[in-house]
Each structure stands twice: as C-alpha cells, then as structure tokens.
Coordinates of N, CA, C and O in Angstrom, one line a residue:
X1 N 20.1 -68.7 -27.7 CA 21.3 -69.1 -28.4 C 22.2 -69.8 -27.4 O 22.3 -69.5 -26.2
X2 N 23.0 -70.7 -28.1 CA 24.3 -71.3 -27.2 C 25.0 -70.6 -26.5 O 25.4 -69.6 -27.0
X3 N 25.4 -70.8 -25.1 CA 26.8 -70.1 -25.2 C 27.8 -70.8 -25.4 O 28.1 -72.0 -25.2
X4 N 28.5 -69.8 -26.0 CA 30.6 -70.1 -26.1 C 30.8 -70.4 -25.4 O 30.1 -70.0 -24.5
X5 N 32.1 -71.4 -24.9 CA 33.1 -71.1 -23.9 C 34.0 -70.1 -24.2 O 33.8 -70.1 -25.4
X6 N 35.0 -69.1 -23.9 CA 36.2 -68.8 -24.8 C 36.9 -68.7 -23.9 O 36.5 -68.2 -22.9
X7 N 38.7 -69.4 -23.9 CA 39.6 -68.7 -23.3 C 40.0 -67.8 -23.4 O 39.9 -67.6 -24.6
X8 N 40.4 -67.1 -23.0 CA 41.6 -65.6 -22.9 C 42.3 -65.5 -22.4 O 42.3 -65.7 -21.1
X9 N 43.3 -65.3 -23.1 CA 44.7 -65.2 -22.4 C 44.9 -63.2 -22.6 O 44.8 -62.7 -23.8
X10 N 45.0 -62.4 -21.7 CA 45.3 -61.0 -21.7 C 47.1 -60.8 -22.2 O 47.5 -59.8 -22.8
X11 N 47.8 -61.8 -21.9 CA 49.5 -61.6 -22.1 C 49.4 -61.5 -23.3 O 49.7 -60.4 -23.8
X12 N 48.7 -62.8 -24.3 CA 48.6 -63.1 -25.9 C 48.1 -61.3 -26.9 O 48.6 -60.9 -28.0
X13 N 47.1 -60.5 -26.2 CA 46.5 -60.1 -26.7 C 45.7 -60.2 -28.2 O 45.4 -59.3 -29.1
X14 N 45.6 -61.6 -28.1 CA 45.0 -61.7 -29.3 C 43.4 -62.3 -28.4 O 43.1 -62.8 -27.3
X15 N 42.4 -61.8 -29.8 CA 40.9 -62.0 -29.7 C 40.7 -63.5 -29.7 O 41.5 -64.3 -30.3
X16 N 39.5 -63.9 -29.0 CA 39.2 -65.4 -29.3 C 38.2 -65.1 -30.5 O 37.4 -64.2 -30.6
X17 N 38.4 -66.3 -31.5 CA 37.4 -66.4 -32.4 C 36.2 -67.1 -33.0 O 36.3 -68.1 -33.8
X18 N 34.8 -66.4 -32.5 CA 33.7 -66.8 -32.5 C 32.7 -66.4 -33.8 O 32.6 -65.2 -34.1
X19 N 32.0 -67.3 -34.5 CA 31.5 -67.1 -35.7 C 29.7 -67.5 -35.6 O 29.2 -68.5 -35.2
X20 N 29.2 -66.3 -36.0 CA 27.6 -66.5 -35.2 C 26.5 -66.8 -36.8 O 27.3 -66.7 -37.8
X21 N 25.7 -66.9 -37.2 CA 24.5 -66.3 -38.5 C 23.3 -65.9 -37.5 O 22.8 -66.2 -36.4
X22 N 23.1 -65.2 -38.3 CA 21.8 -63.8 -37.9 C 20.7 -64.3 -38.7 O 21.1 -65.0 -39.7
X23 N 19.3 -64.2 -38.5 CA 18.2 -64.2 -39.6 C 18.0 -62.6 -39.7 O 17.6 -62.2 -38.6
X24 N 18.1 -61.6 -40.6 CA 17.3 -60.5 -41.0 C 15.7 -60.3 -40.6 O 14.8 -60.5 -41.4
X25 N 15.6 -59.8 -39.2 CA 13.9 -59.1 -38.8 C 14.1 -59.9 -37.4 O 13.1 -59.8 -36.7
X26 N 14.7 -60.4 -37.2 CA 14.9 -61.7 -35.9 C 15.2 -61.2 -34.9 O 15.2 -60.0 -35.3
X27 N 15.6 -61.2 -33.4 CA 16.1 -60.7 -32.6 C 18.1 -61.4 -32.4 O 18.7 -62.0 -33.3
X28 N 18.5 -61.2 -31.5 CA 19.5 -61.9 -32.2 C 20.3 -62.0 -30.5 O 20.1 -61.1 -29.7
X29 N 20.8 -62.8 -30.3 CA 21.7 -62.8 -29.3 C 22.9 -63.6 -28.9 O 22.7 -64.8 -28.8
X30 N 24.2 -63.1 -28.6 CA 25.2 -64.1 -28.6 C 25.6 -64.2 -27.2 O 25.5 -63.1 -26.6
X31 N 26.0 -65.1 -26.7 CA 26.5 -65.4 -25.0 C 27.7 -66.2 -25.3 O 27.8 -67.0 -26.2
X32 N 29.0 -65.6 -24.0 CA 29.5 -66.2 -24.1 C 30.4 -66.4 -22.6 O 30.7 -65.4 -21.9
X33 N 30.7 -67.5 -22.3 CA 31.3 -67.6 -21.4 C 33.1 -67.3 -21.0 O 33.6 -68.4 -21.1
X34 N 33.7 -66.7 -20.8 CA 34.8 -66.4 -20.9 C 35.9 -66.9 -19.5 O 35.7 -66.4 -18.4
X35 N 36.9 -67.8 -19.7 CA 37.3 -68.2 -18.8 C 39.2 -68.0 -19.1 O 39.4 -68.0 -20.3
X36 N 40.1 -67.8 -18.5 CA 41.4 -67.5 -18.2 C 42.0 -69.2 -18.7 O 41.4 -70.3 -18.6
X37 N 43.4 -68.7 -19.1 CA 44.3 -70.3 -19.9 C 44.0 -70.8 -18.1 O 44.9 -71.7 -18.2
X38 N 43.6 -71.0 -17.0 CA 44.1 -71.6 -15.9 C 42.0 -72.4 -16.0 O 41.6 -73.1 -15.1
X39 N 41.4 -72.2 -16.6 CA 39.8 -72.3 -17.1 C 39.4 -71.8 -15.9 O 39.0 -72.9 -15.4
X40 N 39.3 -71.3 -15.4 CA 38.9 -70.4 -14.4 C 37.9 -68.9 -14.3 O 38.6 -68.0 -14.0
X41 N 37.0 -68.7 -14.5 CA 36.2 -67.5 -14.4 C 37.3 -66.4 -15.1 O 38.5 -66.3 -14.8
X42 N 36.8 -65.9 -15.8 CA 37.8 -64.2 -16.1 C 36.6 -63.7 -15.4 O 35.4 -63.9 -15.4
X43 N 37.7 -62.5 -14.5 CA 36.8 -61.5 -13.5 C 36.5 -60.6 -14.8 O 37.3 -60.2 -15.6
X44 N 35.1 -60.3 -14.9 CA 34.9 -59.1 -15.7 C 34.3 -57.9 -14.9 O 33.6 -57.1 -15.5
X45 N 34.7 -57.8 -13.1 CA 33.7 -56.9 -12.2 C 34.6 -55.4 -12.5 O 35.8 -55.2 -12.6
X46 N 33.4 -54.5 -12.5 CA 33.9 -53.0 -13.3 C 34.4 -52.7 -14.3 O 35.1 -51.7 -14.6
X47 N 33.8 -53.8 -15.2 CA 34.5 -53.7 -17.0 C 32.8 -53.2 -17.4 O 31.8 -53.5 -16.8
X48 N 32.9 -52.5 -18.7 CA 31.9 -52.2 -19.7 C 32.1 -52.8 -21.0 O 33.3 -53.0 -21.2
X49 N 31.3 -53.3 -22.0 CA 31.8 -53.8 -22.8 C 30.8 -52.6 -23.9 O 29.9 -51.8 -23.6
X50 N 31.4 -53.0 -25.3 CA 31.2 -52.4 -26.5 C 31.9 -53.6 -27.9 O 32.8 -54.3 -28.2
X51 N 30.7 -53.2 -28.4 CA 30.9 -54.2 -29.8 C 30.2 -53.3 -30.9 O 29.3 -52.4 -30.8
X52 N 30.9 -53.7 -32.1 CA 30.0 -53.3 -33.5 C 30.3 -54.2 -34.2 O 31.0 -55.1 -33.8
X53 N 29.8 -54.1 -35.5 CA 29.7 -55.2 -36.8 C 29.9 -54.1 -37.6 O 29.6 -53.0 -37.3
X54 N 30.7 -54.7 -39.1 CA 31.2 -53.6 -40.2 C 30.7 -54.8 -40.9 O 30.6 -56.0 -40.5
X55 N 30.4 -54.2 -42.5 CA 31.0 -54.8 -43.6 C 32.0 -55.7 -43.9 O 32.0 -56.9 -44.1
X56 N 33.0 -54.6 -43.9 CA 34.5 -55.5 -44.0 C 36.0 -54.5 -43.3 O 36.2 -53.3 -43.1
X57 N 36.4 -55.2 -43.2 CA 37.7 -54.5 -42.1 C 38.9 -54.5 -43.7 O 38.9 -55.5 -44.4
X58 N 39.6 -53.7 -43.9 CA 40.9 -53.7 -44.7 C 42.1 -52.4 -44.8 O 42.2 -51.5 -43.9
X59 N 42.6 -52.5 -45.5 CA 43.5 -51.7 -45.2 C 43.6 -50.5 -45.8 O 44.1 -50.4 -47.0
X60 N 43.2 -49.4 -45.1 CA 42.6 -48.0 -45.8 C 41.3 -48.0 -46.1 O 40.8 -47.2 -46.9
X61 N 40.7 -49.3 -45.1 CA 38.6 -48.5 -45.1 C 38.7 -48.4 -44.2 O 39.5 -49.0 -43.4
X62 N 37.6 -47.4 -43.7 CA 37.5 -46.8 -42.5 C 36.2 -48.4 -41.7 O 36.2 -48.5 -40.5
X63 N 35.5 -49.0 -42.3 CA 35.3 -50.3 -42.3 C 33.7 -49.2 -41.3 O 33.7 -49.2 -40.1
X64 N 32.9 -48.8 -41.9 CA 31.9 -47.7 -40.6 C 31.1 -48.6 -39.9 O 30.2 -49.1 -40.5
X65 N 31.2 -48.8 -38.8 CA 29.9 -49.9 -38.0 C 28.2 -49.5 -38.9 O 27.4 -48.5 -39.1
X66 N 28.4 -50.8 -39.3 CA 26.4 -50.5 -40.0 C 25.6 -51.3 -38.8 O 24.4 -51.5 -39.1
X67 N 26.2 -51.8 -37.2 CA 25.1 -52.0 -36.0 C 26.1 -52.5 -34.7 O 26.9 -53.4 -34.4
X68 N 25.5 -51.3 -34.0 CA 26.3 -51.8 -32.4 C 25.6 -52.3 -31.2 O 24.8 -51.8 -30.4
X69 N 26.0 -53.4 -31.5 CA 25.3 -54.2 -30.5 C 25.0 -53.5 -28.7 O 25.8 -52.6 -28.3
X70 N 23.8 -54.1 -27.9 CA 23.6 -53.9 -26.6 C 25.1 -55.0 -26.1 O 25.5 -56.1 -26.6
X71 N 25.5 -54.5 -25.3 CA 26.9 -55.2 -24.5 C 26.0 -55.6 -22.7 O 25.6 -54.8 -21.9
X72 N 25.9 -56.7 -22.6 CA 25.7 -57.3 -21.3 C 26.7 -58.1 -20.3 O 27.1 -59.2 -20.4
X73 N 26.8 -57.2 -19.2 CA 28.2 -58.2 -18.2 C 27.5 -58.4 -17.1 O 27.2 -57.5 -16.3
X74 N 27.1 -59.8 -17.0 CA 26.2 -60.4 -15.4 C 27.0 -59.5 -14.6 O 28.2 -59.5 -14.4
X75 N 26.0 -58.7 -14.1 CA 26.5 -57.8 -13.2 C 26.1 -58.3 -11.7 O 26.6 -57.7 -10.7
X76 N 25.0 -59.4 -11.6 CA 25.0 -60.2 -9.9 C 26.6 -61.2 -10.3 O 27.4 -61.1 -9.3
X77 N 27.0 -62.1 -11.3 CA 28.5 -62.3 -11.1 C 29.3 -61.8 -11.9 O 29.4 -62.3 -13.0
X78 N 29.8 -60.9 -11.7 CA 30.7 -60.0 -12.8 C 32.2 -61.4 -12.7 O 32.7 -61.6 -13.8
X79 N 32.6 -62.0 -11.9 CA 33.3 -62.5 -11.5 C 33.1 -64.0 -12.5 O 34.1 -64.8 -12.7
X80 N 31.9 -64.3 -13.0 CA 31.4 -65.3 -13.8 C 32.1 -65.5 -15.1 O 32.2 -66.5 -15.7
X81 N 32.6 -64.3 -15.3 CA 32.9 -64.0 -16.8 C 31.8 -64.4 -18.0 O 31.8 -65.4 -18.8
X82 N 30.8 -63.5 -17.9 CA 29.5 -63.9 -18.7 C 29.8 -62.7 -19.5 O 30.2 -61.6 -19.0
X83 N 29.6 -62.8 -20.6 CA 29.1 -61.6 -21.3 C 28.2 -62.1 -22.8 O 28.4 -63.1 -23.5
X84 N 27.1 -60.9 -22.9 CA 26.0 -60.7 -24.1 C 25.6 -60.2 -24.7 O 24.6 -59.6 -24.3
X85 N 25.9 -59.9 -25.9 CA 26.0 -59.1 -27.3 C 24.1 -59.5 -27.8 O 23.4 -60.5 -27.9
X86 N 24.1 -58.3 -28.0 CA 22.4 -58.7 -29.1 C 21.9 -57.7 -29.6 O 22.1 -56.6 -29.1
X87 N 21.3 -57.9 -30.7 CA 20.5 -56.9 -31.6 C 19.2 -57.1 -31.8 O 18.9 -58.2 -32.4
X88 N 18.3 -56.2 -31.5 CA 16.6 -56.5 -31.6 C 16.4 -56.4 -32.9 O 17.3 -55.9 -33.6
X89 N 15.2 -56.8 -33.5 CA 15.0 -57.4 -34.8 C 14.2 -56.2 -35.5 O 13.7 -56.4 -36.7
X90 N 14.1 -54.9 -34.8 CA 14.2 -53.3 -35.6 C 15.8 -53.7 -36.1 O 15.6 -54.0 -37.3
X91 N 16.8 -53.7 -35.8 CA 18.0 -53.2 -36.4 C 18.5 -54.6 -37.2 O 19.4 -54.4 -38.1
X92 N 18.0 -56.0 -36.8 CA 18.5 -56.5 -37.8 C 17.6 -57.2 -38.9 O 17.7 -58.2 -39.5
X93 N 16.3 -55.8 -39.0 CA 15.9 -55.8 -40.6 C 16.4 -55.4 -41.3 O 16.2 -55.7 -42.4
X94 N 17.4 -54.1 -40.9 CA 17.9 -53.2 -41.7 C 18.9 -53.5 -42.5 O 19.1 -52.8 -43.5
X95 N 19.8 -55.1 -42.2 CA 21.0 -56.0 -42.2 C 20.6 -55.9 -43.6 O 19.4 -55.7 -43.8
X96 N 21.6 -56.0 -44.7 CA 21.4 -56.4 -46.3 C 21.7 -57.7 -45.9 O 22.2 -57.6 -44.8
X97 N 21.7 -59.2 -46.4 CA 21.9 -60.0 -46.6 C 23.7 -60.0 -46.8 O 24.2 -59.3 -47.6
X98 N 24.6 -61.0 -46.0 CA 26.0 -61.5 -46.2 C 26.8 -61.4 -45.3 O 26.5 -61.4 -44.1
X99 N 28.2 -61.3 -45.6 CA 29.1 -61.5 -44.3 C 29.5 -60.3 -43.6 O 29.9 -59.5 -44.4
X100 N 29.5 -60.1 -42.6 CA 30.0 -59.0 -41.7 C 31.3 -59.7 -40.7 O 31.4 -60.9 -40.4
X101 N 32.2 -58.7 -40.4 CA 33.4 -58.4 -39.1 C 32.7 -57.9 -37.8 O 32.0 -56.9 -37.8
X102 N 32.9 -58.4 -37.1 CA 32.5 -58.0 -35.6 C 33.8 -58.3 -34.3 O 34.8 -59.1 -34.2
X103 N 33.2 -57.2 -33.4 CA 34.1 -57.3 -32.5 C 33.8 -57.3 -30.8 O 32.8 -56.6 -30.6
X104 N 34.1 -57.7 -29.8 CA 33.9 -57.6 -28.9 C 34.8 -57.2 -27.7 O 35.8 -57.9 -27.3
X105 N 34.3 -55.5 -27.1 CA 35.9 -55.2 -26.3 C 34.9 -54.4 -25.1 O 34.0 -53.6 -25.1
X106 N 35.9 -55.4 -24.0 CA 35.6 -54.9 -22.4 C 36.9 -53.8 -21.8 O 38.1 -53.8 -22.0
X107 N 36.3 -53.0 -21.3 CA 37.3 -51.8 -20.6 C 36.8 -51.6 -19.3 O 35.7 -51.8 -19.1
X108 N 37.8 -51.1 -18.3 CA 38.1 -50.7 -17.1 C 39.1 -49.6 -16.7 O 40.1 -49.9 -16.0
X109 N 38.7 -48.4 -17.0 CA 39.8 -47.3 -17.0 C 40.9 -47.7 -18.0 O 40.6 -48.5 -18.9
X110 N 42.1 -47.2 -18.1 CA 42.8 -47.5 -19.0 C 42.6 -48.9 -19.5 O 42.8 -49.2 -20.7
X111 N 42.3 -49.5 -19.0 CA 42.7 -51.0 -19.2 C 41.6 -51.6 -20.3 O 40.5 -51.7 -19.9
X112 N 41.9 -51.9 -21.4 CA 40.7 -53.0 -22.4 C 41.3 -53.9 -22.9 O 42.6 -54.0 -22.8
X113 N 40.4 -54.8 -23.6 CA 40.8 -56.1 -24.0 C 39.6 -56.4 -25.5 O 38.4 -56.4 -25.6
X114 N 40.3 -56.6 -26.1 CA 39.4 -57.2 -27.2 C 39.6 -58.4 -27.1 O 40.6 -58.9 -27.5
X115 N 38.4 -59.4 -26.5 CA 37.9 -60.2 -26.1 C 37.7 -61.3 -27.1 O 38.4 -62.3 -27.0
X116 N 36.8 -61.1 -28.2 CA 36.2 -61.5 -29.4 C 35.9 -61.2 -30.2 O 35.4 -60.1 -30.3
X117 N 36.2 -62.2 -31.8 CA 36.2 -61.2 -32.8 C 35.7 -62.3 -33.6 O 35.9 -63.5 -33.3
X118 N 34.9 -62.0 -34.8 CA 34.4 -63.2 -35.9 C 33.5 -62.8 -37.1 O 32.8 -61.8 -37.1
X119 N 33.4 -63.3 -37.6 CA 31.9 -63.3 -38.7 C 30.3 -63.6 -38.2 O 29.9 -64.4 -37.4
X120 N 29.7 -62.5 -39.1 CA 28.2 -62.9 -38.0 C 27.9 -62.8 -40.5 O 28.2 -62.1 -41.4
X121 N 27.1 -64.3 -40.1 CA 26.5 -64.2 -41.8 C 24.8 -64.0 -41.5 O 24.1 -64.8 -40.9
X122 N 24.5 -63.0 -41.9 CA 23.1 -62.5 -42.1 C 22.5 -63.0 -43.6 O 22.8 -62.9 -44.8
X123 N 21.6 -63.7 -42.8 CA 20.4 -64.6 -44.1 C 19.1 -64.0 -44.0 O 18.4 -64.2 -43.0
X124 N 18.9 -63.4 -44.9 CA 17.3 -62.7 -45.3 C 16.2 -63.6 -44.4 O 16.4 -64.8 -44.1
X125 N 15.5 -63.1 -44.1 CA 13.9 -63.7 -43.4 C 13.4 -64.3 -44.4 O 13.5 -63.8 -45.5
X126 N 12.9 -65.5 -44.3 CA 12.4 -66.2 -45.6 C 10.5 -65.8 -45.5 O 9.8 -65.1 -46.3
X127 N 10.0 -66.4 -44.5 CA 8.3 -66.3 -43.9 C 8.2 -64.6 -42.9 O 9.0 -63.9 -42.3
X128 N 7.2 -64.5 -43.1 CA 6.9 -63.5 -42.0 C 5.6 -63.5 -41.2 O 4.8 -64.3 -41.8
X129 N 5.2 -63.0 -40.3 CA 4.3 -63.3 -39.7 C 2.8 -63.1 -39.8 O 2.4 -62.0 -40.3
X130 N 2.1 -63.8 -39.6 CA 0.6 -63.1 -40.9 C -0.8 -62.8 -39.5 O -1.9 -62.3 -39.8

C-alpha cells in the first residue's frame, strides 16, 4: 500500500485525516509518513502507538473496537516519522462488509497524540483461492 504523507501540528491537537478500503480475508496495511507544519521528520523515538476500528463513534455509544490493529514505529529511524497500522486477513475475514471509524495514537509517558483518524470501507472478498 501507498504511503501518506501527513502533517501534524501537536499545538492544533487535532488528527490528520486519512481514508483507507479494506478487502474482507486480505491482509491489510496502511503506512504513513508523518512530518511537522516545518515538513520536517516528526521524531516518533520512544513513542508506542495503538489504533482500533469501531463501527461508528456517537454520542452515548460506547462505539466497542470490533479490530485493533498491529501499530509499527521504524524503530532503526524512530526519528523518520514512519508509522504502520495492519490487520492480517484472519481478522479481516471477520469484517461484516461497510464503513468503519478508526484511529491512530502514539504515546510517550504522559505525553500522546492522536495522530490520525478516518474511514477504512470494508468490501466483501469477491474470488477466493482454489
């Protein structure tokens, strides 16, 4: 898969927004490059990241992650600002077909950032392998 570029600005605290489709039974992976308003590398060295996917996010659902993604930070350049979200194609057979909310947030002791946020549209496997 492509990568993103995305800026981030940490003062804004708002998410950059990235929109992916999934095939159902597929493996799946998103990359993205993450760079500071100055385009510059965001240091991500000694950050962990965490993502999930819901249904739908609203007001008074508890919105339950139905898959949490593997979180990847190039850890030979943490300094690169790379990061890689993916789901092996055990968990996204399980996907019902349609739109999902997703999220992407890196932490360092107190300190996190929700990074990225967007729609991932899951489309049924059409062939399968014989």
């Amino acid at each position: 898969m492509a990568t993103k570029k995305i800026t981030f600005d940490p003062e804004a605290g708002a998410a950059y927004a990235a929109n992916f489709s999934m095939l159902g039974g597929a493996n799946f992976e998103g990359n993205f490059e993450v760079v500071g308003t100055s385009n510059t590398a965001f240091n991500l060295e000694g950050y962990s990241g965490s993502s999930q996917m819901t249904k739908s996010v609203s007001v008074g659902s508890t919105g339950f992650p139905v898959a949490t993604f593997s979180v990847g930070i190039d850890t030979t350049s943490a300094t690169a600002g790379k990061i890689t979200i993916s789901l092996g194609s055990t968990a996204t057979r399980t996907l019902s077909e349609g739109r999902y909310v997703y999220d992407v947030i890196v932490s360092s002791g107190a300190t996190f950032y929700r990074i990225v946020d967007g729609t991932i549209l899951v489309q049924p496997g059409i062939s399968s392998a014989i």
